[in-house]
Coordinates of C-alpha atoms and ligand atoms in Angstrom, one line a residue:
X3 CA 0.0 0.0 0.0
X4 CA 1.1 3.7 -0.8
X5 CA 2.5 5.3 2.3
X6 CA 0.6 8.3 3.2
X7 CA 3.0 11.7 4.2
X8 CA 2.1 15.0 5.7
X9 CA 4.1 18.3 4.6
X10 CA 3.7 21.2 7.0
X11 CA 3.9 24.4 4.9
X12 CA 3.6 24.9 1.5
X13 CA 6.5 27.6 0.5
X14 CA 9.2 27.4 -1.0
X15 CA 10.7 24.5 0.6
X16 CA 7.6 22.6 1.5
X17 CA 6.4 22.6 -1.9
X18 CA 9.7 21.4 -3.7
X19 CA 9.8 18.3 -1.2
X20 CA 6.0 17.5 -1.8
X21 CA 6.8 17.4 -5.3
X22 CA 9.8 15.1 -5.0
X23 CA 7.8 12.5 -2.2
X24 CA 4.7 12.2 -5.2
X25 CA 7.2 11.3 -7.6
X26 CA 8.6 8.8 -5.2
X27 CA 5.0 7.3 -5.0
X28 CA 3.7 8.6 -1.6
X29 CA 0.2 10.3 -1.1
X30 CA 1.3 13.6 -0.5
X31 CA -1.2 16.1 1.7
X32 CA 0.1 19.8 2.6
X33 CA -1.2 21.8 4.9
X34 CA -0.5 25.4 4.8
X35 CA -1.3 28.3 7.7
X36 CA -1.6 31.1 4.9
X37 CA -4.6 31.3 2.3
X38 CA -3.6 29.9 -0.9
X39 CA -1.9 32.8 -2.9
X40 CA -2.8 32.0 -5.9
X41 CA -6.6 33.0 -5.8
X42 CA -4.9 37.0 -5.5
X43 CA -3.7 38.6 -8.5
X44 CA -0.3 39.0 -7.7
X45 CA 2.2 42.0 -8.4
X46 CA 5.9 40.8 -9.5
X47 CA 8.0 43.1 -7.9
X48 CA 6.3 44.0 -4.9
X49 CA 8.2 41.5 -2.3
X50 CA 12.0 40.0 -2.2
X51 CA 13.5 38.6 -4.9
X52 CA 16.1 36.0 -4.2
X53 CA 19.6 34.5 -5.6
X54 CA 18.9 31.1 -7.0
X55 CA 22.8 29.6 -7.6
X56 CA 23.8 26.4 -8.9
X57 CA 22.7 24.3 -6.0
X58 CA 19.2 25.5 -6.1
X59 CA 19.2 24.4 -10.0
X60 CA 20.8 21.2 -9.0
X61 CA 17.4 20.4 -6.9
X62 CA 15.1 21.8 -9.3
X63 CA 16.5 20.0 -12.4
X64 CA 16.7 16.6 -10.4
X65 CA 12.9 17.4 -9.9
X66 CA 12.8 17.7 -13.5
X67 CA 11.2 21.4 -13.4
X68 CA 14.5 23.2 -14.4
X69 CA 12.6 24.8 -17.4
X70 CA 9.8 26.0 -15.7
X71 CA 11.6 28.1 -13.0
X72 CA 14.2 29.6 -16.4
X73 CA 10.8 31.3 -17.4
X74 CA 11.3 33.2 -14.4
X75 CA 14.9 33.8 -13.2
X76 CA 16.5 36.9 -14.5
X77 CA 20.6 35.7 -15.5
X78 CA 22.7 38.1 -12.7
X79 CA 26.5 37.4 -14.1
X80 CA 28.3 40.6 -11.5
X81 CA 28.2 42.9 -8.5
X82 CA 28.3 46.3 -9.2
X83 CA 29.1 48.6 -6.5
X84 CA 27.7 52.2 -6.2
X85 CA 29.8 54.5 -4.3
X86 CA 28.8 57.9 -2.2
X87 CA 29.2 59.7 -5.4
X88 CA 27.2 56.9 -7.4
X89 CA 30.5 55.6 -9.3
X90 CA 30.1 52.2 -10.4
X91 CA 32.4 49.5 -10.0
X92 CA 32.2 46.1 -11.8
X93 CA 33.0 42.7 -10.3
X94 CA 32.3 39.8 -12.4
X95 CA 30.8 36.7 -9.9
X96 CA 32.6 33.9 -12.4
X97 CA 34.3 32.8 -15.3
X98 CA 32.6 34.3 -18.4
X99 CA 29.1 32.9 -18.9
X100 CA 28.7 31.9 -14.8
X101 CA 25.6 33.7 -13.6
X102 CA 23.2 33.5 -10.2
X103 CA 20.0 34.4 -10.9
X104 CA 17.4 36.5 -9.7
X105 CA 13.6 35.0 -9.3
X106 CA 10.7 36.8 -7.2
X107 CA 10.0 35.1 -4.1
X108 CA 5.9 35.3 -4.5
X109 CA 6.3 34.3 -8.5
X110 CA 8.7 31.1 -7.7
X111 CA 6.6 30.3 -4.7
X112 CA 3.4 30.6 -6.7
X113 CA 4.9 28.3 -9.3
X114 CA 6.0 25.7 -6.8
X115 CA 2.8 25.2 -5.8
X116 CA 1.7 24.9 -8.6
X117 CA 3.9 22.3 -10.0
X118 CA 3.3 20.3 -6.8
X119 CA 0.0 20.2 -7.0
X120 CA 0.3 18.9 -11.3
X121 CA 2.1 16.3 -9.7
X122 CA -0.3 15.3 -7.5
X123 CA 0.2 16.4 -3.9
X124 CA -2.9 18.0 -2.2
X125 CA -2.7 20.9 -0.9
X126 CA -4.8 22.3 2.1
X127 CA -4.3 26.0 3.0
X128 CA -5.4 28.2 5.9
X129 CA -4.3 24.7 8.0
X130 CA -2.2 25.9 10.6
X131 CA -0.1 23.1 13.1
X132 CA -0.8 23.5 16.3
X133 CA 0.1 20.1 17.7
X134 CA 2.1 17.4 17.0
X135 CA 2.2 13.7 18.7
X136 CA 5.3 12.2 17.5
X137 CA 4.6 8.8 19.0
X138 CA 1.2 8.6 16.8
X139 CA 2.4 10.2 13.8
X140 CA -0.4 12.7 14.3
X141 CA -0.6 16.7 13.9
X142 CA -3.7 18.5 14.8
X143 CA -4.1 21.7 12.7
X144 CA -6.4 24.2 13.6
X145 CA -8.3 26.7 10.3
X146 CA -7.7 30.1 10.4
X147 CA -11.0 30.9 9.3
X148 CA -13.3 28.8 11.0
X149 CA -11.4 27.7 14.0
X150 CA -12.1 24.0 13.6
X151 CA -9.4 21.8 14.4
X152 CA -8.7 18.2 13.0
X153 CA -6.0 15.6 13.5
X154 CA -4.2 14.3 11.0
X155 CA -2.8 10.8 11.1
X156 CA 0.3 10.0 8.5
X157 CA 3.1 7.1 7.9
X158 CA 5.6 10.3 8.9
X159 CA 5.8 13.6 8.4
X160 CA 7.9 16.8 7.6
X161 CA 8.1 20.3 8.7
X162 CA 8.8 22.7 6.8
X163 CA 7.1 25.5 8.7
X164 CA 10.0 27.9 8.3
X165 CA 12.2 29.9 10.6
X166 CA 9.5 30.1 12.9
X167 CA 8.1 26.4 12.7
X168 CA 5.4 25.0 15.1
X169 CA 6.9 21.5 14.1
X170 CA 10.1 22.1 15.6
X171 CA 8.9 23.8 18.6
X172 CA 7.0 20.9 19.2
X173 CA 10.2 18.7 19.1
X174 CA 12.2 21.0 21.3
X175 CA 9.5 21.3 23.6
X176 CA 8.8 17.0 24.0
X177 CA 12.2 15.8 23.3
X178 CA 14.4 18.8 25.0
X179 CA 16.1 19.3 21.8
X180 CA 18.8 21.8 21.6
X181 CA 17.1 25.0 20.1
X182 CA 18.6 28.9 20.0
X183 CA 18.3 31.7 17.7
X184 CA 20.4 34.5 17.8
X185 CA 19.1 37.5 16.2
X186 CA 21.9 40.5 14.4
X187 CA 22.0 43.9 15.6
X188 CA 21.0 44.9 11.8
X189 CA 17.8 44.9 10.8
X190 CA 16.5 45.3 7.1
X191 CA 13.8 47.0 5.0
X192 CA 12.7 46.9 1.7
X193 CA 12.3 49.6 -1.1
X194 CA 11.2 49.4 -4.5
X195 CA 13.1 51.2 -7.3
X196 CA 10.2 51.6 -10.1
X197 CA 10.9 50.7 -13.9
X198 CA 11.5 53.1 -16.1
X199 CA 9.6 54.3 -19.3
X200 CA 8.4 51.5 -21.4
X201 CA 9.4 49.2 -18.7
X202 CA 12.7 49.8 -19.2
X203 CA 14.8 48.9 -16.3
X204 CA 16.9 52.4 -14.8
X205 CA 20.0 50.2 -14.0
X206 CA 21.7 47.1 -15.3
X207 CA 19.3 44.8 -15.5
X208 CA 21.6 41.5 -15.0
X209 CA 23.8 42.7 -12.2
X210 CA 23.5 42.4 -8.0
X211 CA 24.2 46.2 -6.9
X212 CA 25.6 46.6 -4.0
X213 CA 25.9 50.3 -2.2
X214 CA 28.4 49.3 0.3
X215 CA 29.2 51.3 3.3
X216 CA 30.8 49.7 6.2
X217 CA 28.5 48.8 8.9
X218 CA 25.5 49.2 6.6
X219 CA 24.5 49.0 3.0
X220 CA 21.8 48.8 0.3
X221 CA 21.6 46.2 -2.3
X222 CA 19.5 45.4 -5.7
X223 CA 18.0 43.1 -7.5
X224 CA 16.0 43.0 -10.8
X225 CA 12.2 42.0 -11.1
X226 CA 10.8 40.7 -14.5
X227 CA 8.6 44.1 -14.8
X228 CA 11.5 46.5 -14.9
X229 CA 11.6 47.9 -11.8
X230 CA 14.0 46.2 -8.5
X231 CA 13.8 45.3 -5.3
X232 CA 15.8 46.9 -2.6
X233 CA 17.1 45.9 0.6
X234 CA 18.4 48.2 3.5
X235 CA 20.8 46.7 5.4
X236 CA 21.2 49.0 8.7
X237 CA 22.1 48.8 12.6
X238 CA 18.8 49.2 14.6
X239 CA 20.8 51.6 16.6
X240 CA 23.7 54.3 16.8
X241 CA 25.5 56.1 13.5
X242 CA 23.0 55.4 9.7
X243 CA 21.0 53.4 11.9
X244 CA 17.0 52.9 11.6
X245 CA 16.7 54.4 14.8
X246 CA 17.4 58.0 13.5
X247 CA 15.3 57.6 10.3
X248 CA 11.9 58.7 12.0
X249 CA 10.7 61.8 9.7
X250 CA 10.5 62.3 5.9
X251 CA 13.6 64.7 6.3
X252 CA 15.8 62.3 8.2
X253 CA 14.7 59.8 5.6
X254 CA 15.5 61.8 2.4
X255 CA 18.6 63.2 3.6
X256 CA 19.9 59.8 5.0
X257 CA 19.3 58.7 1.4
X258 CA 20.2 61.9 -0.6
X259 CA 23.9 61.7 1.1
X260 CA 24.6 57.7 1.3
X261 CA 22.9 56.7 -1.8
X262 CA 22.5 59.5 -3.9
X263 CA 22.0 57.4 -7.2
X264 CA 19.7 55.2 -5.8
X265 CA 17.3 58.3 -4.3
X266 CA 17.2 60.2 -7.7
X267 CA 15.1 57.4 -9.4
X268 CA 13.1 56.2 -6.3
X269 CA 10.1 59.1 -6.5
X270 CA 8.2 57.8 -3.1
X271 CA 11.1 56.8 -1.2
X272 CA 9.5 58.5 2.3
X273 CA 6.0 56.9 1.5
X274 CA 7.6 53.2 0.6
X275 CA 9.6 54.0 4.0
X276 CA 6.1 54.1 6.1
X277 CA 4.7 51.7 4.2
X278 CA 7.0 48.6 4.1
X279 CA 7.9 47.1 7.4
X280 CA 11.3 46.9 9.2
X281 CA 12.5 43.2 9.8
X282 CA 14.9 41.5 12.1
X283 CA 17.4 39.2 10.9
X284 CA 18.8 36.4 12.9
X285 CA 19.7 33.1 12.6
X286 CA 18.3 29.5 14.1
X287 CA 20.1 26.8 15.3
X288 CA 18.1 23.4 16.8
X289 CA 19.5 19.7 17.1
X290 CA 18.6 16.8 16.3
X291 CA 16.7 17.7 13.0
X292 CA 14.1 14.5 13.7
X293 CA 12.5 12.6 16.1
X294 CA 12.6 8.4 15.2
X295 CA 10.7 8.1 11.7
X296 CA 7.6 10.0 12.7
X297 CA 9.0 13.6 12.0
X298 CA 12.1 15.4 9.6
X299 CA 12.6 19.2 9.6
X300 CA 14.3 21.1 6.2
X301 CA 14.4 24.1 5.0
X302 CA 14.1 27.4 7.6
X303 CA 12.0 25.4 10.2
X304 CA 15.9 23.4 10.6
X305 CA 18.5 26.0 9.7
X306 CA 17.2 29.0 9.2
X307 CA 19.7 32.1 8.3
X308 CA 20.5 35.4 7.5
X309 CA 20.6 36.4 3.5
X310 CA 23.9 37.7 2.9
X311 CA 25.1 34.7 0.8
X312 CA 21.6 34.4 -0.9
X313 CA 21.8 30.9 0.4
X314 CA 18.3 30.3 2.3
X315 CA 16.3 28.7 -0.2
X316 CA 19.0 26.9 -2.2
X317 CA 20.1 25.2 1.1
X318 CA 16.3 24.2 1.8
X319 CA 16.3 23.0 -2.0
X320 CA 19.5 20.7 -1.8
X321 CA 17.8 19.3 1.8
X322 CA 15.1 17.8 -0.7
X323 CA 17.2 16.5 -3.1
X324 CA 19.7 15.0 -0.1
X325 CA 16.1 13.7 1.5
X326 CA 15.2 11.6 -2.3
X327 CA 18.6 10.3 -2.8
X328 CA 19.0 9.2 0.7
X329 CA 15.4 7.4 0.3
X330 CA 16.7 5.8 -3.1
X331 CA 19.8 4.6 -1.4
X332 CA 18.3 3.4 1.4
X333 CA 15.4 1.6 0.0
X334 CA 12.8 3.9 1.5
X335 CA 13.7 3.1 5.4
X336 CA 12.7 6.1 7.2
X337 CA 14.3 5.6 10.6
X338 CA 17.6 5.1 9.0
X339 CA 17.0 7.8 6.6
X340 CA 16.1 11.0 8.9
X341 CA 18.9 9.9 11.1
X342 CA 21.2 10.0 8.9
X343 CA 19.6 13.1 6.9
X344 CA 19.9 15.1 10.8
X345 CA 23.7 13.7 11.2
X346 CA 24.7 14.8 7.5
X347 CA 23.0 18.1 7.0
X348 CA 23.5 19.6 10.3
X349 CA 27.3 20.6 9.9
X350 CA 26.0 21.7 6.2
X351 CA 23.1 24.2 8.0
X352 CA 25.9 25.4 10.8
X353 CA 28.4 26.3 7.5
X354 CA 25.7 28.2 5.7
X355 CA 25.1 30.3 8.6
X356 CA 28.7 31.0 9.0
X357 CA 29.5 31.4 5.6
X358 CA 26.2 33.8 5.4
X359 CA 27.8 35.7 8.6
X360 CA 31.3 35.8 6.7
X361 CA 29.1 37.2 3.7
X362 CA 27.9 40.2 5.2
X363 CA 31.2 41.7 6.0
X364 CA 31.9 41.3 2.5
X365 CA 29.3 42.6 0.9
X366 CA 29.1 45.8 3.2
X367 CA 32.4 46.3 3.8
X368 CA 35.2 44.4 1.6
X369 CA 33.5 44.9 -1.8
X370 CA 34.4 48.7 -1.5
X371 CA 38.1 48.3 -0.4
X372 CA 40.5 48.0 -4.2
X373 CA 42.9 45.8 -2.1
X374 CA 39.5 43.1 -1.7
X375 CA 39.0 43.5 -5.4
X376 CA 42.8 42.7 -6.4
X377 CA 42.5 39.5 -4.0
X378 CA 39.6 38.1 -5.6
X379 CA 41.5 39.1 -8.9
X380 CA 44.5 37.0 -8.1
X381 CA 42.2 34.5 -7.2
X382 CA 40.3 34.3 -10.1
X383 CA 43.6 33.9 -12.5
X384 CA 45.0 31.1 -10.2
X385 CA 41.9 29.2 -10.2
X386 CA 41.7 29.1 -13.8
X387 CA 45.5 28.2 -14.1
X388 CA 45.2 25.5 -11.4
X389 CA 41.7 24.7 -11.3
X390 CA 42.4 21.5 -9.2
X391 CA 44.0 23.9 -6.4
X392 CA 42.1 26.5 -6.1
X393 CA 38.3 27.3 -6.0
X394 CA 37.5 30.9 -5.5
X395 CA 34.8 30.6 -1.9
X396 CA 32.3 32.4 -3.8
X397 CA 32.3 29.4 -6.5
X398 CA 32.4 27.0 -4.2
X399 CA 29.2 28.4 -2.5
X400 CA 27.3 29.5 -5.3
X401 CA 28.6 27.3 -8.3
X402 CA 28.9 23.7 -7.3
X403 CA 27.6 21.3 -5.1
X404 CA 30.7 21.3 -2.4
X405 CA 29.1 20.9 1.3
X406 CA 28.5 24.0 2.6
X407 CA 30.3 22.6 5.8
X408 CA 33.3 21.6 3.8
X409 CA 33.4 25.3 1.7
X410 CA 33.3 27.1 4.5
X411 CA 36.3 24.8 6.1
X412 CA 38.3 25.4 2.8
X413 CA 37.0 29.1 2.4
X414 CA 38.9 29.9 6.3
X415 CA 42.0 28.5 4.5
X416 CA 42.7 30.1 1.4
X417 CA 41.6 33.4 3.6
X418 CA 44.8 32.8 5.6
X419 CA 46.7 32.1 2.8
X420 CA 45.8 35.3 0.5
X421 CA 46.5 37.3 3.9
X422 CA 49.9 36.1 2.8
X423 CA 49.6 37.0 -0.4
X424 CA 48.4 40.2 -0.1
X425 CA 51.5 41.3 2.2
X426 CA 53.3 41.5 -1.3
X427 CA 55.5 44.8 -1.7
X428 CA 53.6 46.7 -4.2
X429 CA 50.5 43.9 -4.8
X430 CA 48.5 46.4 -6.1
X431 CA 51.1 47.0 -9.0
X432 CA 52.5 43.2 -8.7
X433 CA 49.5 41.2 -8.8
X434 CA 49.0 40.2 -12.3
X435 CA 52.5 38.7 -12.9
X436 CA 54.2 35.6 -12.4
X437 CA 56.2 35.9 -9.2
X438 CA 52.3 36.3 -7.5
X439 CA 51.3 32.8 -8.9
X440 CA 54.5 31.5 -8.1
X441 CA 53.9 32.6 -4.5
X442 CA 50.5 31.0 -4.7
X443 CA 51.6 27.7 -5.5
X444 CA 54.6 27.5 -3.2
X445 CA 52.2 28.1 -0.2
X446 CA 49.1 26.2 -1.7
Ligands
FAD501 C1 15.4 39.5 3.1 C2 15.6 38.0 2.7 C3 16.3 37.8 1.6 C4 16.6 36.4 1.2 N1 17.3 36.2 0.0 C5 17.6 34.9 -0.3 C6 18.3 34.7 -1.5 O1 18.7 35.6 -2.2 N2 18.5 33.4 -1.9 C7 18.1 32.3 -1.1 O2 18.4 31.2 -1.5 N3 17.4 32.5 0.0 C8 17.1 33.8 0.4 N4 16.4 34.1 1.6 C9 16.0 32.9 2.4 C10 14.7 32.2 1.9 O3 13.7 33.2 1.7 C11 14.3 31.1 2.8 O4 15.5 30.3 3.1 C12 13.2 30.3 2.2 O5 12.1 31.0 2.0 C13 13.0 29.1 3.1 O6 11.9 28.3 2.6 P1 11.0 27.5 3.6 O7 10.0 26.8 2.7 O8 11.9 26.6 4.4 O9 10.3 28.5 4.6 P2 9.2 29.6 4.2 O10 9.5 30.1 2.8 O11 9.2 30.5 5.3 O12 7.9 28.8 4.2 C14 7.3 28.2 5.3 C15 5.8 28.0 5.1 O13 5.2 27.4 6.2 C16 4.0 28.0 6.5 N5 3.8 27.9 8.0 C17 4.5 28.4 9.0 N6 4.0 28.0 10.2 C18 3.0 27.1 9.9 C19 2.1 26.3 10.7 N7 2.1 26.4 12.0 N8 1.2 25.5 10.1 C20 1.2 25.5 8.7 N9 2.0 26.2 7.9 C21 2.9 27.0 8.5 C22 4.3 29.5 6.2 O14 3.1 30.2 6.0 C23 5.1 29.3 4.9 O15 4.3 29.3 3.7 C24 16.1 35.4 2.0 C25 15.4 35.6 3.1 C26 15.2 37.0 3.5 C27 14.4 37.2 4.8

C-alpha cells in the first residue's frame, strides 16, 4: 500500500519536497497556515527577490522542473558597487558565462505550488499546526478561518514550517532538543526602485548592486517588470542606523547623502519607508533535525539564516534532493533515513550560517576596499590556471555542489593564505604577474 506523508507548509521548501515525495510514489497532503496565494492577483516586484545559484538548480532539475523556473529567473553574471558619489564599480561573480539568478519570491513560490499540485500532492491551505504527537504520527491543525481543528494521522511527516516552525517547537519542547536563535544587531527594509519608461529597467538589468558602506549598506536586484527590489541593510541603533530615520527629512537626507544614485530614481522613497515594514534578521540553530521516523525538519523550520550569501532557499532546496537520494539509497527506510539526513545536513546548516555571517562583512564592507577587489583578482587567475588547487569561496558556495560545511572549512583556509599574499611589496602593481602565482603555488 502507498505510504501516506504530511508536509507542514507549502512555500518554498515545502512545496519542492511534496513534489519530489509524489514522484517517489507517496500520497502527498500539505497543509498550509496562509490562504492559498494563488486565488490573488499578484504583483511581480512588490516582495524580495532571491539569488537562486547552482545548487538550487541542481534540486530543481533533479525534480525535472529546471525549465519552468528559467521562465522566471533573471541571469545576474556581476556585482556592481555604487559609491557615495554613485560611481560604479564592476566585479564579475565567475568565469565568463557563470551567472546566479534572480527569481521573485511570490512568483517562484506561486509556481512551486503549482507544479506540486500537477504532480499530485494536495494541498490544504489556511491549516495551521498547532500540535504534533510524534509517537502517533499525528498533527492536529487548527483553520484560520473557521477555527475548527482536526487531526491528522500519516506514515511520517515533515516540517517545513519555516524559521519560525510550530513543528520544531513541538520537538524541542517534547524531546528537550537543543534550540537557539540568535538575532543581528542589523535589521532590514525593503524599497522598490520603479521601472523606467516603457518598462525599461533604470539600471543594469543583469547585475547584483551593491551600495556598500561599512556597517551598513543597500543592495539590488531586478524583477521581471522593470523595476527592483531593494534591501536596506542598517544597525537598529547608533550612527546610519534605523533608529534616527523617523521623519521624511531624516529619511531623504539619509538617502540623498549615502545613496544619492539610488534616491534620484526612487520618486516615493518617504511613502515606501512608512509603508513597508522593518524586519529583524537572525539566525536559528536546533539539534537533532528528527525525532525516530515520525518527523524530519528542512528548509528554515531546521537552519534557518541570514541572507547575505543568498543561500536560504537553495540550502532548503539541496535538503530535498539529499532527503530523495538518501530514500533511493536506502530503500525507503525512514528511521535510518532522517537519522542519517539530521547527522549529514547539520554541519551543512551550521556552514551556511557562518558562511552567510562571513558574507555580510563582505558585501558591506570588503566589496568597496580596491585591495579586496585585487585578492579576488589574483584568485580568479589562479583558479583558472590550477583549477584543481584553487576554488575561489564564492564558486564553491554558489557554483557547485561542495558541502556547505566543507566550503566554509576550505574558504577559512585560502583566507589565511591570500593574507599572505596580499602582504606582497607593491601587490597592487604586482599582482597580475608571475612571481604572484609562483607565491601561490609555493604556499598552496
Ligand atoms: C530578506 C531576505 C532575503 C533572502 N534572500 C535569499 C536569496 O537571495 N537566496 C536564497 O536562497 N534565500 C534567500 N532568503 C531565504 C529564503 O527566503 C528562505 O530560506 C526560504 O524562504 C525558506 O523556505 P522554507 O519553505 O523553508 O520557509 P518559508 O518560505 O518561510 O515557508 C514556510 C511556510 O510554512 C508556513 N507555515 C508556518 N507556520 C505554519 C504552521 N504552524 N502551520 C502550517 N503552515 C505554516 C508558512 O506560511 C510558509 O508558507 C532570503 C530571506 C530573507 C528574509
Amino acid at each position: 500500500m502507498k505510504k501516506e506523508i504530511t508536509i507542514v507548509g507549502a512555500g518554498l521548501v515545502g512545496s519542492l519536497c511534496s513534489l519530489y515525495m509524489t514522484r517517489r510514489g507517496y500520497i502527498v497532503n500539505v497543509f498550509e497556515r496562509r490562504k492559498d496565494l494563488r486565488s490573488e492577483i499578484i504583483t511581480a516586484g512588490k516582495s524580495i527577490n532571491l539569488a537562486l545559484s547552482n545548487r538550487g538548480w541542481t534540486a530543481l532539475k533533479k525534480a525535472g522542473v529546471e525549465s519552468e523556473v528559467k521562465k522566471i529567473a533573471i541571469p545576474v553574471y556581476k556585482r556592481v558597487m555604487h559609491d557615495e558619489k554613485g560611481n560604479l564599480t564592476n566585479q564579475p561573480y565567475g568565469n565568463e558565462g557563470q551567472c546566479i539568478y534572480s527569481v521573485s519570491r511570490v512568483l517562484m513560490n506561486l509556481l512551486m505550488m503549482d507544479l506540486a499540485e500537477k504532480n499530485g500532492a494536495n494541498l490544504n491551505f489556511n491549516e495551521k499546526c498547532i500540535d504534533v504527537d510524534f509517537n502517533k504520527n499525528q498533527i492536529k491543525f487548527e483553520n484560520t478561518l473557521t477555527k475548527k481543528r482536526k487531526s491528522i494521522n500519516s506514515d511520517f511527516i515533515i516540517g517545513a514550517d519555516g524559521a519560525f516552525s510550530n513543528v520544531r517547537k513541538q520537538m524541542v519542547d517534547k524531546y528537550n532538543h537543543h534550540y537557539e536563535y540568535n538575532e543581528i544587531d542589523h535589521d532590514y527594509k525593503e524599497l522598490l526602485i520603479p521601472a523606467g519608461k516603457n518598462g525599461c529597467y533604470l539600471m543594469e538589468k543583469n547585475a547584483l548592486h551593491i551600495w556598500p558602506r561599512g556597517e551598513f549598506m543597500l543592495m539590488a536586484l531586478a524583477n521581471l517588470d522593470g523595476s527592483f527590489t531593494c534591501t536596506l541593510f542598517a544597525p537598529k541603533k547608533g550612527k546610519n542606523s534605523f533608529e534616527g530615520l523617523n521623519n521624511k527629512k531624516e529619511v531623504e537626507n539619509y538617502f540623498k547623502s549615502l545613496f544619492p544614485d539610488f534616491f534620484e530614481i526612487v520618486p516615493n522613497l518617504y511613502e515606501q519607508w512608512q509603508t513597508n515594514p522593518t524586519s529583524n534578521l537572525g539566525i536559528i540553530r536546533t539539534y537533532p533535525w528528527h525525532v525516530k521516523d515520525s518527523t524530519l525538519l528542512i528548509g528554515d523550520s531546521a537552519h534557518a539564516t541570514v541572507p547575505f550569501y543568498g543561500q536560504g532557499m537553495n540550502c532548503g532546496f539541496e535538503d530535498c534532493r539529499i532527503l530523495d537520494e538518501l530514500l533511493e539509497k536506502n530503500n525507503e527506510d525512514i528511521n535510518k533515513c532522517f537519522k542519517i539526513f539530521s547527522e549529514i545536513r547539520k554541519p551543512n546548516g551550521d556552514g551556511l550560517q557562518d558562511l552567510s555571517m562571513h558574507n555580510f562583512i563582505v558585501m558591506r564592507d570588503k566589496t568597496a576596499d580596491p585591495m579586496f577587489l585585487i585578492q579576488k583578482k589574483i584568485e580568479k587567475k589562479f583558479s583558472n590556471l590550477y583549477p584543481k588547487k584553487w576554488t575561489p569561496l564564492y564558486s564553491m558556495v554558489s557554483f557547485s555542489n561542495i558541502s556547505y560545511a566543507e566550503a566554509w572549512k576550505i574558504g577559512m583556509k585560502q583566507e589565511k593564505l591570500m593574507e599572505e599574499v596580499m602582504k606582497t611589496k607593491n601587490i597592487e602593481k604586482v599582482w597580475n604577474t608571475d612571481e604572484i602565482m609562483q607565491k601561490m603555488l609555493f604556499l598552496v
